[in-house]
Amino acid sequence: MSVPHLTTALTGPLLELERKILAAQPEIEHWLRNQWQEHTPPFYGSVDLRNAGYKLAPVDMNLFPGGFNNLNPDFHPLAVQAAMMALEGYCPDARRILLIPENHTRNLFYLQNVAALAKILRQAGMVVRIGSMNPEISAPTELDLPDGSKMLQEPVIRTGNRVGLADFDPCVILLNNDLSGGIPDLLKNIEQTLLPPLHAGWAVRRKTEHFAAYDRVVAEFAQIVDIDPWLINPYFEHVDGLDFHAREGEEKLAATIDTMISKIAAKYAEYGIDQTPFVIVKANAGTYGMGIMSVKSGEELVGLNRKQRNKMSVIKEGLEVHDVIVQEGVPTFETIDDGVAEPVVYMLDRFVIGGFYRVHTGRGIDENLNAPGMHFKPLAFATSLSTPDCDGSPDCEANRFYAYGVVARLALLAGSLELEEGSL
């Protein structure tokens, strides 16, 4: 089983970076196979990519991916096969899985994702039940889904060092809950296989640690492909000691932004890129596109108005933001249906199983697209081929975005290193 190739609205000759990645395909696949012999991939993950034409880089890696409902149905058999392989690796005799989602009961798009994930696991041969840690669900509760189906969620209970349901003792607990609100006592020190591990949650994990691991992965990879690591790696810095409400740390943050802008400008000059450098400032933990700003100079962060300070100071679960990642902004040159687009690539175990474009008609090429008003376009299989077409032209469909799957897997490998180093 290899990497499916993602189609895109774009056509035209492959850019130099993609051409180099395509040319090095045998070396890349051999190197990745060796990496997966040494490191265990996360159970699943999704990677937000930005393709600027001159640069293709991951800007976020989610270890608790939602959005399985946005994948093209063509990818489903591949997802099932990948789930089988992942479960064999973690728990060879697994039969029963307890899937624990986020505490949303009214976010119907999210619930459709849970249903899609449960379907993949059931078709991989598992008995799957959905257990909720939501205090509102104190008895088995049926939730209506937009497609007319229903989902049964049942309260999770703990007996000794095992968690399950009243009549269900699972071998594997799969979290689709990113633990932003902290690690619940319910899940601490249990004897079952827990995927992903507790320290993968945002209560512990930090984006800067992920990108530090990604730096190391890319340094090795770039030597194999003979490219400047910057072409697939955004600059980043960590700034802590912030209090947006009290305006503490503003000057330090502004100085970090200005230093990075000048570093990016130097690279743009080196490559003859006619773009205005920008950076993304975002909370160092958490998801949902909260606590994010796109800025072109440090002074934009000094003297924010109250609305902007409120936006930056709190993320999911009402958590306050005291440290941020300052990340090089990568513009996207991809558009679909008059909207700016970025690909999100999904992986199960070490395999790419699909993806979609996140599209926003109200945002610019240098803005965060994970925002209200976005919509999704599933990526289809380019062809039935599961490897690049070595005889085809560089921009034939099978080759068009082989690079997407490669860069996404580099981010996944960084996630693997992160989990190994961060184990509790």
JSON list of N, CA, C and O in Angstrom, two decimals, residues 380-413:
[
{"chain": "A", "resi": 380, "resn": "ALA", "atom": "N", "xyz": [-9.91, 14.09, -4.57]},
{"chain": "A", "resi": 380, "resn": "ALA", "atom": "CA", "xyz": [-10.19, 12.78, -5.17]},
{"chain": "A", "resi": 380, "resn": "ALA", "atom": "C", "xyz": [-8.89, 12.08, -5.50]},
{"chain": "A", "resi": 380, "resn": "ALA", "atom": "O", "xyz": [-7.84, 12.69, -5.56]},
{"chain": "A", "resi": 381, "resn": "PHE", "atom": "N", "xyz": [-8.99, 10.77, -5.74]},
{"chain": "A", "resi": 381, "resn": "PHE", "atom": "CA", "xyz": [-7.83, 10.09, -6.29]},
{"chain": "A", "resi": 381, "resn": "PHE", "atom": "C", "xyz": [-7.53, 10.69, -7.65]},
{"chain": "A", "resi": 381, "resn": "PHE", "atom": "O", "xyz": [-8.43, 10.92, -8.46]},
{"chain": "A", "resi": 382, "resn": "ALA", "atom": "N", "xyz": [-6.26, 10.93, -7.91]},
{"chain": "A", "resi": 382, "resn": "ALA", "atom": "CA", "xyz": [-5.90, 11.43, -9.23]},
{"chain": "A", "resi": 382, "resn": "ALA", "atom": "C", "xyz": [-6.16, 10.35, -10.27]},
{"chain": "A", "resi": 382, "resn": "ALA", "atom": "O", "xyz": [-6.79, 10.57, -11.29]},
{"chain": "A", "resi": 383, "resn": "THR", "atom": "N", "xyz": [-5.67, 9.16, -10.00]},
{"chain": "A", "resi": 383, "resn": "THR", "atom": "CA", "xyz": [-5.90, 8.02, -10.88]},
{"chain": "A", "resi": 383, "resn": "THR", "atom": "C", "xyz": [-5.90, 6.82, -9.96]},
{"chain": "A", "resi": 383, "resn": "THR", "atom": "O", "xyz": [-5.74, 6.94, -8.77]},
{"chain": "A", "resi": 384, "resn": "SER", "atom": "N", "xyz": [-6.04, 5.64, -10.53]},
{"chain": "A", "resi": 384, "resn": "SER", "atom": "CA", "xyz": [-6.00, 4.45, -9.68]},
{"chain": "A", "resi": 384, "resn": "SER", "atom": "C", "xyz": [-4.57, 4.13, -9.26]},
{"chain": "A", "resi": 384, "resn": "SER", "atom": "O", "xyz": [-4.34, 3.22, -8.48]},
{"chain": "A", "resi": 385, "resn": "LEU", "atom": "N", "xyz": [-3.60, 4.85, -9.77]},
{"chain": "A", "resi": 385, "resn": "LEU", "atom": "CA", "xyz": [-2.21, 4.56, -9.44]},
{"chain": "A", "resi": 385, "resn": "LEU", "atom": "C", "xyz": [-1.93, 4.88, -7.99]},
{"chain": "A", "resi": 385, "resn": "LEU", "atom": "O", "xyz": [-2.42, 5.85, -7.45]},
{"chain": "A", "resi": 386, "resn": "SER", "atom": "N", "xyz": [-1.12, 4.07, -7.35]},
{"chain": "A", "resi": 386, "resn": "SER", "atom": "CA", "xyz": [-0.74, 4.37, -5.97]},
{"chain": "A", "resi": 386, "resn": "SER", "atom": "C", "xyz": [0.74, 4.75, -5.88]},
{"chain": "A", "resi": 386, "resn": "SER", "atom": "O", "xyz": [1.30, 4.81, -4.82]},
{"chain": "A", "resi": 387, "resn": "THR", "atom": "N", "xyz": [1.36, 4.93, -7.04]},
{"chain": "A", "resi": 387, "resn": "THR", "atom": "CA", "xyz": [2.75, 5.42, -7.05]},
{"chain": "A", "resi": 387, "resn": "THR", "atom": "C", "xyz": [2.85, 6.42, -8.19]},
{"chain": "A", "resi": 387, "resn": "THR", "atom": "O", "xyz": [2.03, 6.41, -9.10]},
{"chain": "A", "resi": 388, "resn": "PRO", "atom": "N", "xyz": [3.85, 7.30, -8.15]},
{"chain": "A", "resi": 388, "resn": "PRO", "atom": "CA", "xyz": [4.01, 8.24, -9.25]},
{"chain": "A", "resi": 388, "resn": "PRO", "atom": "C", "xyz": [4.17, 7.51, -10.57]},
{"chain": "A", "resi": 388, "resn": "PRO", "atom": "O", "xyz": [4.68, 6.40, -10.62]},
{"chain": "A", "resi": 389, "resn": "ASP", "atom": "N", "xyz": [3.74, 8.14, -11.65]},
{"chain": "A", "resi": 389, "resn": "ASP", "atom": "CA", "xyz": [3.85, 7.57, -12.98]},
{"chain": "A", "resi": 389, "resn": "ASP", "atom": "C", "xyz": [5.20, 7.97, -13.56]},
{"chain": "A", "resi": 389, "resn": "ASP", "atom": "O", "xyz": [5.38, 9.08, -14.05]},
{"chain": "A", "resi": 390, "resn": "CYS", "atom": "N", "xyz": [6.15, 7.03, -13.48]},
{"chain": "A", "resi": 390, "resn": "CYS", "atom": "CA", "xyz": [7.51, 7.35, -13.89]},
{"chain": "A", "resi": 390, "resn": "CYS", "atom": "C", "xyz": [7.61, 7.63, -15.38]},
{"chain": "A", "resi": 390, "resn": "CYS", "atom": "O", "xyz": [8.57, 8.24, -15.84]},
{"chain": "A", "resi": 391, "resn": "ASP", "atom": "N", "xyz": [6.64, 7.15, -16.17]},
{"chain": "A", "resi": 391, "resn": "ASP", "atom": "CA", "xyz": [6.68, 7.36, -17.61]},
{"chain": "A", "resi": 391, "resn": "ASP", "atom": "C", "xyz": [5.88, 8.57, -18.05]},
{"chain": "A", "resi": 391, "resn": "ASP", "atom": "O", "xyz": [5.92, 8.95, -19.21]},
{"chain": "A", "resi": 392, "resn": "GLY", "atom": "N", "xyz": [5.13, 9.14, -17.11]},
{"chain": "A", "resi": 392, "resn": "GLY", "atom": "CA", "xyz": [4.28, 10.26, -17.48]},
{"chain": "A", "resi": 392, "resn": "GLY", "atom": "C", "xyz": [5.03, 11.57, -17.48]},
{"chain": "A", "resi": 392, "resn": "GLY", "atom": "O", "xyz": [6.16, 11.66, -17.02]},
{"chain": "A", "resi": 393, "resn": "SER", "atom": "N", "xyz": [4.39, 12.60, -18.01]},
{"chain": "A", "resi": 393, "resn": "SER", "atom": "CA", "xyz": [5.02, 13.92, -17.97]},
{"chain": "A", "resi": 393, "resn": "SER", "atom": "C", "xyz": [4.99, 14.43, -16.53]},
{"chain": "A", "resi": 393, "resn": "SER", "atom": "O", "xyz": [4.18, 13.98, -15.73]},
{"chain": "A", "resi": 394, "resn": "PRO", "atom": "N", "xyz": [5.87, 15.39, -16.19]},
{"chain": "A", "resi": 394, "resn": "PRO", "atom": "CA", "xyz": [5.94, 15.83, -14.79]},
{"chain": "A", "resi": 394, "resn": "PRO", "atom": "C", "xyz": [4.62, 16.33, -14.23]},
{"chain": "A", "resi": 394, "resn": "PRO", "atom": "O", "xyz": [4.38, 16.23, -13.04]},
{"chain": "A", "resi": 395, "resn": "ASP", "atom": "N", "xyz": [3.75, 16.89, -15.10]},
{"chain": "A", "resi": 395, "resn": "ASP", "atom": "CA", "xyz": [2.50, 17.40, -14.55]},
{"chain": "A", "resi": 395, "resn": "ASP", "atom": "C", "xyz": [1.31, 16.49, -14.86]},
{"chain": "A", "resi": 395, "resn": "ASP", "atom": "O", "xyz": [0.16, 16.92, -14.80]},
{"chain": "A", "resi": 396, "resn": "CYS", "atom": "N", "xyz": [1.57, 15.21, -15.20]},
{"chain": "A", "resi": 396, "resn": "CYS", "atom": "CA", "xyz": [0.42, 14.31, -15.33]},
{"chain": "A", "resi": 396, "resn": "CYS", "atom": "C", "xyz": [-0.19, 14.10, -13.95]},
{"chain": "A", "resi": 396, "resn": "CYS", "atom": "O", "xyz": [0.47, 14.30, -12.93]},
{"chain": "A", "resi": 397, "resn": "GLU", "atom": "N", "xyz": [-1.44, 13.70, -13.91]},
{"chain": "A", "resi": 397, "resn": "GLU", "atom": "CA", "xyz": [-2.17, 13.73, -12.64]},
{"chain": "A", "resi": 397, "resn": "GLU", "atom": "C", "xyz": [-1.52, 12.91, -11.54]},
{"chain": "A", "resi": 397, "resn": "GLU", "atom": "O", "xyz": [-1.51, 13.32, -10.38]},
{"chain": "A", "resi": 398, "resn": "ALA", "atom": "N", "xyz": [-1.00, 11.75, -11.86]},
{"chain": "A", "resi": 398, "resn": "ALA", "atom": "CA", "xyz": [-0.44, 10.89, -10.80]},
{"chain": "A", "resi": 398, "resn": "ALA", "atom": "C", "xyz": [0.75, 11.54, -10.12]},
{"chain": "A", "resi": 398, "resn": "ALA", "atom": "O", "xyz": [1.05, 11.25, -8.98]},
{"chain": "A", "resi": 399, "resn": "ASN", "atom": "N", "xyz": [1.43, 12.43, -10.83]},
{"chain": "A", "resi": 399, "resn": "ASN", "atom": "CA", "xyz": [2.62, 13.07, -10.27]},
{"chain": "A", "resi": 399, "resn": "ASN", "atom": "C", "xyz": [2.33, 14.42, -9.63]},
{"chain": "A", "resi": 399, "resn": "ASN", "atom": "O", "xyz": [3.15, 14.94, -8.89]},
{"chain": "A", "resi": 400, "resn": "ARG", "atom": "N", "xyz": [1.16, 14.98, -9.94]},
{"chain": "A", "resi": 400, "resn": "ARG", "atom": "CA", "xyz": [0.91, 16.40, -9.66]},
{"chain": "A", "resi": 400, "resn": "ARG", "atom": "C", "xyz": [1.24, 16.78, -8.21]},
{"chain": "A", "resi": 400, "resn": "ARG", "atom": "O", "xyz": [1.93, 17.73, -7.96]},
{"chain": "A", "resi": 401, "resn": "PHE", "atom": "N", "xyz": [0.74, 16.02, -7.26]},
{"chain": "A", "resi": 401, "resn": "PHE", "atom": "CA", "xyz": [1.03, 16.40, -5.89]},
{"chain": "A", "resi": 401, "resn": "PHE", "atom": "C", "xyz": [1.55, 15.26, -5.04]},
{"chain": "A", "resi": 401, "resn": "PHE", "atom": "O", "xyz": [1.17, 15.10, -3.89]},
{"chain": "A", "resi": 402, "resn": "TYR", "atom": "N", "xyz": [2.42, 14.47, -5.64]},
{"chain": "A", "resi": 402, "resn": "TYR", "atom": "CA", "xyz": [3.17, 13.50, -4.84]},
{"chain": "A", "resi": 402, "resn": "TYR", "atom": "C", "xyz": [3.83, 14.23, -3.66]},
{"chain": "A", "resi": 402, "resn": "TYR", "atom": "O", "xyz": [3.89, 13.72, -2.54]},
{"chain": "A", "resi": 403, "resn": "ALA", "atom": "N", "xyz": [4.28, 15.45, -3.93]},
{"chain": "A", "resi": 403, "resn": "ALA", "atom": "CA", "xyz": [4.97, 16.23, -2.91]},
{"chain": "A", "resi": 403, "resn": "ALA", "atom": "C", "xyz": [4.10, 16.46, -1.68]},
{"chain": "A", "resi": 403, "resn": "ALA", "atom": "O", "xyz": [4.61, 16.49, -0.55]},
{"chain": "A", "resi": 404, "resn": "TYR", "atom": "N", "xyz": [2.80, 16.62, -1.87]},
{"chain": "A", "resi": 404, "resn": "TYR", "atom": "CA", "xyz": [1.92, 16.83, -0.70]},
{"chain": "A", "resi": 404, "resn": "TYR", "atom": "C", "xyz": [2.01, 15.66, 0.27]},
{"chain": "A", "resi": 404, "resn": "TYR", "atom": "O", "xyz": [2.13, 15.84, 1.48]},
{"chain": "A", "resi": 405, "resn": "GLY", "atom": "N", "xyz": [1.91, 14.45, -0.28]},
{"chain": "A", "resi": 405, "resn": "GLY", "atom": "CA", "xyz": [1.96, 13.27, 0.58]},
{"chain": "A", "resi": 405, "resn": "GLY", "atom": "C", "xyz": [3.31, 13.13, 1.27]},
{"chain": "A", "resi": 405, "resn": "GLY", "atom": "O", "xyz": [3.39, 12.70, 2.42]},
{"chain": "A", "resi": 406, "resn": "VAL", "atom": "N", "xyz": [4.38, 13.53, 0.57]},
{"chain": "A", "resi": 406, "resn": "VAL", "atom": "CA", "xyz": [5.72, 13.44, 1.18]},
{"chain": "A", "resi": 406, "resn": "VAL", "atom": "C", "xyz": [5.85, 14.40, 2.35]},
{"chain": "A", "resi": 406, "resn": "VAL", "atom": "O", "xyz": [6.25, 14.02, 3.46]},
{"chain": "A", "resi": 407, "resn": "VAL", "atom": "N", "xyz": [5.51, 15.67, 2.13]},
{"chain": "A", "resi": 407, "resn": "VAL", "atom": "CA", "xyz": [5.68, 16.67, 3.19]},
{"chain": "A", "resi": 407, "resn": "VAL", "atom": "C", "xyz": [4.76, 16.36, 4.38]},
{"chain": "A", "resi": 407, "resn": "VAL", "atom": "O", "xyz": [5.14, 16.52, 5.54]},
{"chain": "A", "resi": 408, "resn": "ALA", "atom": "N", "xyz": [3.55, 15.88, 4.09]},
{"chain": "A", "resi": 408, "resn": "ALA", "atom": "CA", "xyz": [2.64, 15.50, 5.18]},
{"chain": "A", "resi": 408, "resn": "ALA", "atom": "C", "xyz": [3.24, 14.38, 6.02]},
{"chain": "A", "resi": 408, "resn": "ALA", "atom": "O", "xyz": [3.16, 14.38, 7.25]},
{"chain": "A", "resi": 409, "resn": "ARG", "atom": "N", "xyz": [3.89, 13.41, 5.35]},
{"chain": "A", "resi": 409, "resn": "ARG", "atom": "CA", "xyz": [4.49, 12.31, 6.11]},
{"chain": "A", "resi": 409, "resn": "ARG", "atom": "C", "xyz": [5.72, 12.75, 6.90]},
{"chain": "A", "resi": 409, "resn": "ARG", "atom": "O", "xyz": [6.01, 12.19, 7.95]},
{"chain": "A", "resi": 410, "resn": "LEU", "atom": "N", "xyz": [6.41, 13.77, 6.43]},
{"chain": "A", "resi": 410, "resn": "LEU", "atom": "CA", "xyz": [7.52, 14.33, 7.22]},
{"chain": "A", "resi": 410, "resn": "LEU", "atom": "C", "xyz": [6.97, 14.94, 8.51]},
{"chain": "A", "resi": 410, "resn": "LEU", "atom": "O", "xyz": [7.56, 14.79, 9.59]},
{"chain": "A", "resi": 411, "resn": "ALA", "atom": "N", "xyz": [5.83, 15.62, 8.41]},
{"chain": "A", "resi": 411, "resn": "ALA", "atom": "CA", "xyz": [5.20, 16.19, 9.61]},
{"chain": "A", "resi": 411, "resn": "ALA", "atom": "C", "xyz": [4.73, 15.08, 10.54]},
{"chain": "A", "resi": 411, "resn": "ALA", "atom": "O", "xyz": [4.82, 15.19, 11.78]},
{"chain": "A", "resi": 412, "resn": "LEU", "atom": "N", "xyz": [4.23, 13.99, 9.96]},
{"chain": "A", "resi": 412, "resn": "LEU", "atom": "CA", "xyz": [3.79, 12.84, 10.77]},
{"chain": "A", "resi": 412, "resn": "LEU", "atom": "C", "xyz": [4.98, 12.23, 11.51]},
{"chain": "A", "resi": 412, "resn": "LEU", "atom": "O", "xyz": [4.88, 11.86, 12.68]},
{"chain": "A", "resi": 413, "resn": "LEU", "atom": "N", "xyz": [6.11, 12.12, 10.82]},
{"chain": "A", "resi": 413, "resn": "LEU", "atom": "CA", "xyz": [7.33, 11.60, 11.45]},
{"chain": "A", "resi": 413, "resn": "LEU", "atom": "C", "xyz": [7.76, 12.51, 12.60]},
{"chain": "A", "resi": 413, "resn": "LEU", "atom": "O", "xyz": [8.16, 12.04, 13.67]}
]
